[in-house]
Amino acid sequence: MSLPPQDAAALSKTWTEGVLLKRDVFSTVERGRFRTSSGEVDAVLRRLDQVPWWSYLLALHLFTRERRALTLARELRVGPELLWAGDRALVRGFIDGVALHLAKPHHDARYFKSAKLALRKLHRMGVCHNDLAKEQNWLRGSDGLAYVTDFQLAVCFKSRSQLFRIAAYEDLRHLLKHKRTYAPELLTPKEKAILSKKSLPARVWLMTGKKVYRAITRGIFNFTDREGGGKRLVNDAPPLLEIIKQNPAVRDASIVAFADRRTGVGLYAFVEADDVVLETKLQGELAAAKGAKPPEHLQVVAALPRDASGRIRTEVLQLVAMNQVDLLEPLMTSDADRAFLKDILESRKNLRDRFNFETTDQTLTSH
């Protein structure tokens, strides 16, 4: 399936391909550069030309919902700006920031205050996001503020009907669930009351519709989205990690997913060990196991990044695997972090995407 001629013609003049961010049965999403009347800007393209025929109608429905919501929210500055929209593709502005599950804004009052304000602005325009339970759909910008993305399930209302009020309530409740995770001490009594009371449609959905939704998406569509990793991260990564950790030279390891232009979803294994030559041996052991498909990339590092409690910082590894290294600087909190980053970037494996991050690499490694 190809893009309509008018869409293809417009993009050929304005779009420069960059890093593939995500590919599933509903769309392909990539980061690149878009040429506007005032110059090139970083942007994100969603296109439907690579979705399978059997999911196309649903993909088109989701695309139409996103296009309408972004059109209404264009001037709000709480989400990506709609730069261009065609019949089967759209370009939205790139927000310089990272997803909530990567940013982890612990005890960040300013972030959650801005998140609540962002929702208020959307709701005033009649836009309910309807998918804010996912941490991936909340961003923490480089300015420290909250932004919302991925409006495929958004609903746009012409009036403040009862259905609108329910949808807006659920948007807020899902935000407060994230606030409870990262800054529970900041919850007000009113917010705690909201958290304790799901709307009737939400309760019905959890008991009935959600089960049907999972059956369709995971069964018929074969679609699983754990932090964008899909079924390979859910099903293949655990047995692969077990094989890797059986090697006595391995101290620890972590596997993250990244979008791959050829296979859809790829796996990147980071292995903590002293001997770089171990990479070849581990790749052989994984291939010989004849189980899950081995990771597309395997990198041995002297030490994996860890937080204060000793847990592996998968948010850092995720951005390296996605070749989104220009977003790493806000996550670096110490000289040890930057020393680790210098080592890992110098030998990272996922370099096929065309974005040039040399400037960022130099900035990070000069500290």
Coordinates of C-alpha atoms in Angstrom, one line a residue:
M1 CA 0.0 0.0 0.0
S2 CA 1.4 3.4 -1.0
L3 CA 0.6 7.0 0.1
P4 CA -1.8 9.0 -2.1
P5 CA 0.1 10.9 -4.8
Q6 CA -0.6 14.2 -3.2
D7 CA 0.8 13.1 0.1
A8 CA 3.9 11.5 -1.5
A9 CA 4.5 14.7 -3.5
A10 CA 4.2 17.0 -0.5
L11 CA 6.5 14.8 1.7
S12 CA 9.1 14.4 -1.1
K13 CA 9.6 18.2 -1.0
T14 CA 9.5 18.8 2.7
W15 CA 10.5 15.7 4.7
T16 CA 14.0 14.4 5.4
E17 CA 14.0 10.8 6.8
G18 CA 15.6 10.3 10.2
V19 CA 15.3 7.8 13.1
L20 CA 12.6 5.2 13.1
L21 CA 10.7 5.5 16.4
K22 CA 8.0 2.9 16.1
R23 CA 6.3 0.5 13.6
D24 CA 3.2 -1.5 14.4
V25 CA 0.0 -2.6 12.6
F26 CA -1.5 0.9 13.0
S27 CA 1.2 3.1 11.6
T28 CA 4.9 3.9 11.1
V29 CA 6.3 6.7 13.2
E30 CA 9.7 8.3 12.5
R31 CA 11.6 11.3 13.5
G32 CA 13.2 13.5 10.9
R33 CA 13.3 17.1 9.6
F34 CA 10.4 19.0 8.0
R35 CA 10.9 22.0 5.8
T36 CA 8.7 24.9 6.7
S37 CA 8.4 28.4 5.2
S38 CA 10.8 29.6 7.9
G39 CA 13.3 26.8 7.6
E40 CA 13.8 23.2 8.7
V41 CA 12.6 21.9 12.1
D42 CA 12.8 18.6 13.9
A43 CA 9.5 16.8 13.5
V44 CA 7.7 13.4 13.7
L45 CA 6.0 11.8 10.8
R46 CA 3.1 9.3 11.1
R47 CA 2.3 7.4 7.9
L48 CA -0.1 4.6 7.0
D49 CA 1.5 3.2 3.8
Q50 CA 3.2 0.3 5.6
V51 CA 0.3 -1.0 7.6
P52 CA -1.2 -4.4 6.7
W53 CA -4.4 -4.5 4.7
W54 CA -6.3 -6.3 7.6
S55 CA -5.7 -3.4 10.0
Y56 CA -5.9 -0.6 7.5
L57 CA -9.5 0.6 8.3
L58 CA -8.8 0.8 12.0
A59 CA -5.5 2.5 11.4
L60 CA -7.2 5.1 9.2
H61 CA -9.8 5.7 11.9
L62 CA -7.1 6.3 14.6
F63 CA -5.2 8.5 12.2
T64 CA -8.3 10.6 11.5
R65 CA -8.9 11.0 15.3
E66 CA -5.4 12.2 15.8
R67 CA -5.5 14.6 12.9
R68 CA -8.7 16.2 14.2
A69 CA -7.4 16.5 17.8
L70 CA -4.1 18.0 16.8
T71 CA -5.9 20.5 14.6
L72 CA -8.0 21.7 17.5
A73 CA -5.0 21.8 19.9
R74 CA -2.6 23.4 17.4
E75 CA -2.2 26.7 19.4
L76 CA -2.2 25.3 22.9
R77 CA 1.5 24.4 23.2
V78 CA 0.8 21.4 25.4
G79 CA 1.5 18.8 22.8
P80 CA 3.1 18.5 19.4
E81 CA 2.2 21.2 16.9
L82 CA 0.5 19.9 13.7
L83 CA 2.8 21.1 10.9
W84 CA 1.2 19.3 7.9
A85 CA -1.6 16.8 7.4
G86 CA -2.5 14.8 4.3
D87 CA -5.0 12.0 3.7
R88 CA -2.7 9.2 5.0
A89 CA 0.2 10.9 6.7
L90 CA 0.8 13.8 9.0
V91 CA 3.8 15.7 10.4
R92 CA 3.8 17.0 14.0
G93 CA 6.4 19.0 15.7
F94 CA 9.1 17.3 17.7
I95 CA 9.0 17.9 21.5
D96 CA 12.5 18.0 23.0
G97 CA 11.9 15.7 25.9
V98 CA 11.5 12.2 27.1
A99 CA 8.6 10.0 28.0
L100 CA 7.4 9.8 31.6
H101 CA 8.6 6.2 32.1
L102 CA 12.1 7.4 31.1
A103 CA 12.1 10.8 32.8
K104 CA 10.8 9.5 36.1
P105 CA 9.9 13.0 37.6
H106 CA 10.1 12.0 41.3
H107 CA 8.9 14.7 43.7
D108 CA 8.6 17.2 40.8
A109 CA 5.8 19.6 41.7
R110 CA 6.4 21.9 38.7
Y111 CA 6.0 19.0 36.3
F112 CA 2.7 17.8 37.7
K113 CA 1.4 21.3 38.0
S114 CA 2.1 21.9 34.3
A115 CA 0.5 18.5 33.5
K116 CA -2.7 19.5 35.1
L117 CA -2.7 22.8 33.3
A118 CA -2.1 21.0 30.0
L119 CA -5.2 18.8 30.6
R120 CA -7.2 21.9 31.5
K121 CA -6.3 23.6 28.2
L122 CA -7.1 20.5 26.2
H123 CA -10.5 20.1 27.9
R124 CA -11.4 23.7 27.3
M125 CA -11.0 23.0 23.6
G126 CA -13.2 20.0 23.9
V127 CA -10.4 17.5 23.4
C128 CA -10.1 14.5 25.7
H129 CA -7.0 12.4 25.1
N130 CA -8.5 9.1 26.3
D131 CA -5.2 7.2 26.5
L132 CA -3.3 8.8 29.3
A133 CA -2.9 5.7 31.4
K134 CA 0.2 5.0 29.2
E135 CA 3.3 6.7 30.6
Q136 CA 4.6 6.8 27.0
N137 CA 2.0 9.4 26.1
W138 CA 3.3 11.9 28.8
L139 CA 6.5 13.7 28.0
R140 CA 8.8 15.7 30.2
G141 CA 10.3 18.5 28.0
S142 CA 13.8 19.8 28.3
D143 CA 12.1 22.8 30.0
G144 CA 10.9 20.5 32.7
L145 CA 7.2 20.9 31.7
A146 CA 4.7 18.3 30.8
Y147 CA 3.5 17.6 27.3
V148 CA 1.0 15.1 25.9
T149 CA 1.5 13.1 22.7
D150 CA -0.1 10.4 20.6
F151 CA -3.7 11.5 20.1
Q152 CA -4.9 8.4 18.1
L153 CA -7.6 7.7 20.7
A154 CA -8.6 11.3 21.3
V155 CA -12.2 12.3 21.3
C156 CA -13.3 15.8 20.3
F157 CA -16.5 17.2 21.7
K158 CA -18.6 20.1 20.5
S159 CA -20.2 20.6 23.9
R160 CA -19.5 19.8 27.6
S161 CA -21.9 16.8 27.6
Q162 CA -22.1 14.2 30.2
L163 CA -19.9 12.0 28.0
F164 CA -17.3 14.7 27.8
R165 CA -17.3 15.2 31.6
I166 CA -16.7 11.5 32.1
A167 CA -13.9 11.4 29.5
A168 CA -12.3 14.5 31.0
Y169 CA -12.5 13.0 34.5
E170 CA -10.8 9.8 33.4
D171 CA -8.0 11.9 31.8
L172 CA -7.4 13.6 35.1
R173 CA -7.6 10.4 37.1
H174 CA -5.0 8.8 34.9
L175 CA -2.7 11.8 35.4
L176 CA -3.2 11.5 39.1
K177 CA -2.2 7.8 39.0
H178 CA 1.2 8.9 37.6
K179 CA 1.4 11.6 40.2
R180 CA 0.8 8.9 42.9
T181 CA 3.7 6.9 41.4
Y182 CA 6.3 9.6 41.2
A183 CA 5.1 12.3 43.7
P184 CA 2.6 10.8 46.2
E185 CA 3.4 13.4 48.8
L186 CA 2.1 16.1 46.4
L187 CA -1.4 14.7 46.1
T188 CA -4.2 16.9 47.6
P189 CA -7.2 15.4 49.5
K190 CA -9.4 16.1 46.5
E191 CA -7.0 14.4 44.2
K192 CA -6.9 11.3 46.5
A193 CA -10.7 11.3 46.4
I194 CA -10.6 11.3 42.6
L195 CA -8.1 8.4 42.6
S196 CA -10.4 6.3 44.8
K197 CA -13.4 6.7 42.5
K198 CA -13.5 5.4 39.0
S199 CA -16.3 6.6 36.7
L200 CA -19.0 4.0 36.0
P201 CA -17.9 3.7 32.3
A202 CA -14.4 3.0 33.5
R203 CA -15.5 0.3 35.9
V204 CA -17.6 -1.3 33.1
W205 CA -14.7 -1.1 30.7
L206 CA -12.3 -2.8 33.1
M207 CA -14.8 -5.7 33.7
T208 CA -15.8 -6.2 30.0
G209 CA -14.4 -4.0 27.2
K210 CA -10.8 -4.1 28.3
K211 CA -10.8 -7.9 28.1
V212 CA -12.3 -7.8 24.6
Y213 CA -9.7 -5.1 23.6
R214 CA -6.8 -7.3 24.8
A215 CA -8.2 -10.3 23.1
I216 CA -8.4 -8.4 19.8
T217 CA -5.1 -6.5 20.0
R218 CA -3.0 -9.4 21.4
G219 CA -4.8 -12.2 19.6
I220 CA -6.1 -11.1 16.3
F221 CA -3.7 -8.2 15.8
N222 CA -0.8 -9.9 17.5
F223 CA 0.0 -6.6 19.2
T224 CA 1.6 -6.0 22.5
D225 CA 3.0 -2.7 23.6
R226 CA 5.1 -2.7 26.8
E227 CA 6.9 0.6 26.5
G228 CA 6.8 0.2 22.8
G229 CA 8.7 -3.1 22.9
G230 CA 6.0 -5.4 21.5
K231 CA 5.9 -9.2 21.8
R232 CA 9.7 -9.6 21.4
L233 CA 10.4 -7.6 24.5
V234 CA 7.7 -9.4 26.5
N235 CA 8.3 -13.0 25.2
D236 CA 11.8 -13.2 23.8
A237 CA 13.9 -10.9 26.1
P238 CA 13.5 -13.0 29.3
P239 CA 14.9 -16.3 27.9
L240 CA 17.6 -14.5 26.1
L241 CA 18.7 -12.7 29.3
E242 CA 18.8 -16.1 31.1
I243 CA 21.2 -17.5 28.5
I244 CA 23.4 -14.4 28.7
K245 CA 23.6 -14.4 32.5
Q246 CA 24.6 -18.1 32.5
N247 CA 28.0 -17.1 31.2
P248 CA 30.3 -16.8 34.2
A249 CA 32.1 -13.7 32.8
V250 CA 28.8 -11.8 32.8
R251 CA 28.1 -9.7 35.9
D252 CA 24.7 -8.4 34.8
A253 CA 22.7 -7.6 31.6
S254 CA 19.6 -5.8 30.3
I255 CA 17.7 -6.0 27.1
V256 CA 15.6 -3.1 25.6
A257 CA 13.7 -2.8 22.4
F258 CA 14.0 -0.3 19.5
A259 CA 12.2 0.2 16.3
D260 CA 13.9 -1.5 13.3
R261 CA 13.3 -0.5 9.7
R262 CA 13.7 -4.1 8.5
T263 CA 12.1 -6.2 11.2
G264 CA 9.7 -3.8 12.9
V265 CA 11.0 -4.3 16.5
G266 CA 14.6 -5.1 17.3
L267 CA 16.3 -6.0 20.6
Y268 CA 19.5 -4.5 22.0
A269 CA 21.4 -6.4 24.8
F270 CA 23.7 -4.5 27.1
V271 CA 26.1 -6.8 29.0
E272 CA 28.1 -5.8 32.0
A273 CA 31.5 -7.6 31.8
D274 CA 35.2 -6.8 31.4
D275 CA 36.1 -8.5 28.2
V276 CA 34.8 -6.9 25.0
V277 CA 35.7 -10.1 23.1
L278 CA 32.9 -11.7 25.0
E279 CA 30.4 -10.2 22.5
T280 CA 31.3 -12.7 19.8
K281 CA 31.1 -15.6 22.3
L282 CA 27.7 -14.6 23.6
Q283 CA 26.3 -14.1 20.1
G284 CA 27.4 -17.6 19.3
E285 CA 25.8 -19.0 22.5
L286 CA 22.5 -17.2 21.7
A287 CA 22.4 -18.5 18.1
A288 CA 23.3 -22.1 19.2
A289 CA 20.4 -22.1 21.7
K290 CA 17.9 -22.2 18.8
G291 CA 15.2 -20.6 20.9
A292 CA 14.1 -17.0 20.7
K293 CA 15.7 -14.9 17.9
P294 CA 19.0 -13.4 19.2
P295 CA 19.2 -9.6 19.8
E296 CA 20.0 -7.6 16.7
H297 CA 22.7 -5.8 18.8
L298 CA 24.8 -6.9 21.8
Q299 CA 27.2 -4.6 23.5
V300 CA 29.6 -5.3 26.4
V301 CA 30.1 -2.4 28.8
A302 CA 32.3 -2.1 31.8
A303 CA 29.4 -1.0 34.0
L304 CA 25.7 -0.6 33.4
P305 CA 24.1 2.7 34.5
R306 CA 22.3 2.4 37.9
D307 CA 20.2 4.6 40.1
A308 CA 20.8 5.2 43.8
S309 CA 19.2 2.0 44.8
G310 CA 21.3 -0.1 42.4
R311 CA 18.6 -0.7 39.8
I312 CA 19.7 -0.6 36.1
R313 CA 18.6 2.6 34.4
T314 CA 16.8 1.1 31.5
E315 CA 15.6 4.6 30.4
V316 CA 19.2 5.4 29.5
L317 CA 19.8 2.2 27.7
Q318 CA 16.5 2.6 25.9
L319 CA 17.5 6.0 24.4
V320 CA 20.9 4.6 23.3
A321 CA 19.2 1.6 21.6
M322 CA 16.8 4.0 19.8
N323 CA 19.8 6.2 18.7
Q324 CA 18.1 9.1 20.5
V325 CA 21.3 10.1 22.2
D326 CA 20.5 13.8 22.0
L327 CA 17.8 13.3 24.6
L328 CA 20.2 11.8 27.1
E329 CA 21.8 14.9 28.6
P330 CA 18.8 15.8 30.9
L331 CA 19.1 12.3 32.4
M332 CA 22.8 12.6 33.2
T333 CA 23.0 13.6 36.9
S334 CA 26.6 13.0 37.8
D335 CA 30.2 12.7 36.4
A336 CA 29.9 9.0 36.7
D337 CA 26.8 9.0 34.5
R338 CA 28.7 11.1 31.9
A339 CA 31.7 8.8 32.0
F340 CA 29.5 5.8 31.4
L341 CA 27.8 7.6 28.6
K342 CA 31.1 8.4 26.9
D343 CA 32.2 4.8 26.9
I344 CA 28.9 3.4 25.7
L345 CA 28.4 5.9 22.9
E346 CA 31.8 5.4 21.5
S347 CA 31.0 1.7 20.8
R348 CA 27.2 1.7 20.3
K349 CA 25.9 -0.6 17.6
N350 CA 22.7 0.9 16.4
L351 CA 24.1 3.4 13.9
R352 CA 22.0 2.6 10.7
D353 CA 19.6 5.6 11.1
R354 CA 20.6 8.7 9.3
F355 CA 20.3 11.3 12.0
N356 CA 23.7 12.8 12.8
F357 CA 24.2 13.1 16.6
E358 CA 27.9 13.9 16.4
T359 CA 27.4 17.3 18.1
T360 CA 25.5 15.8 20.9
D361 CA 28.1 13.1 21.4
Q362 CA 30.9 15.7 21.6
T363 CA 28.9 17.7 24.1
L364 CA 28.2 14.7 26.4
T365 CA 31.8 13.4 26.2
S366 CA 33.4 16.8 26.9
H367 CA 32.2 16.9 30.5

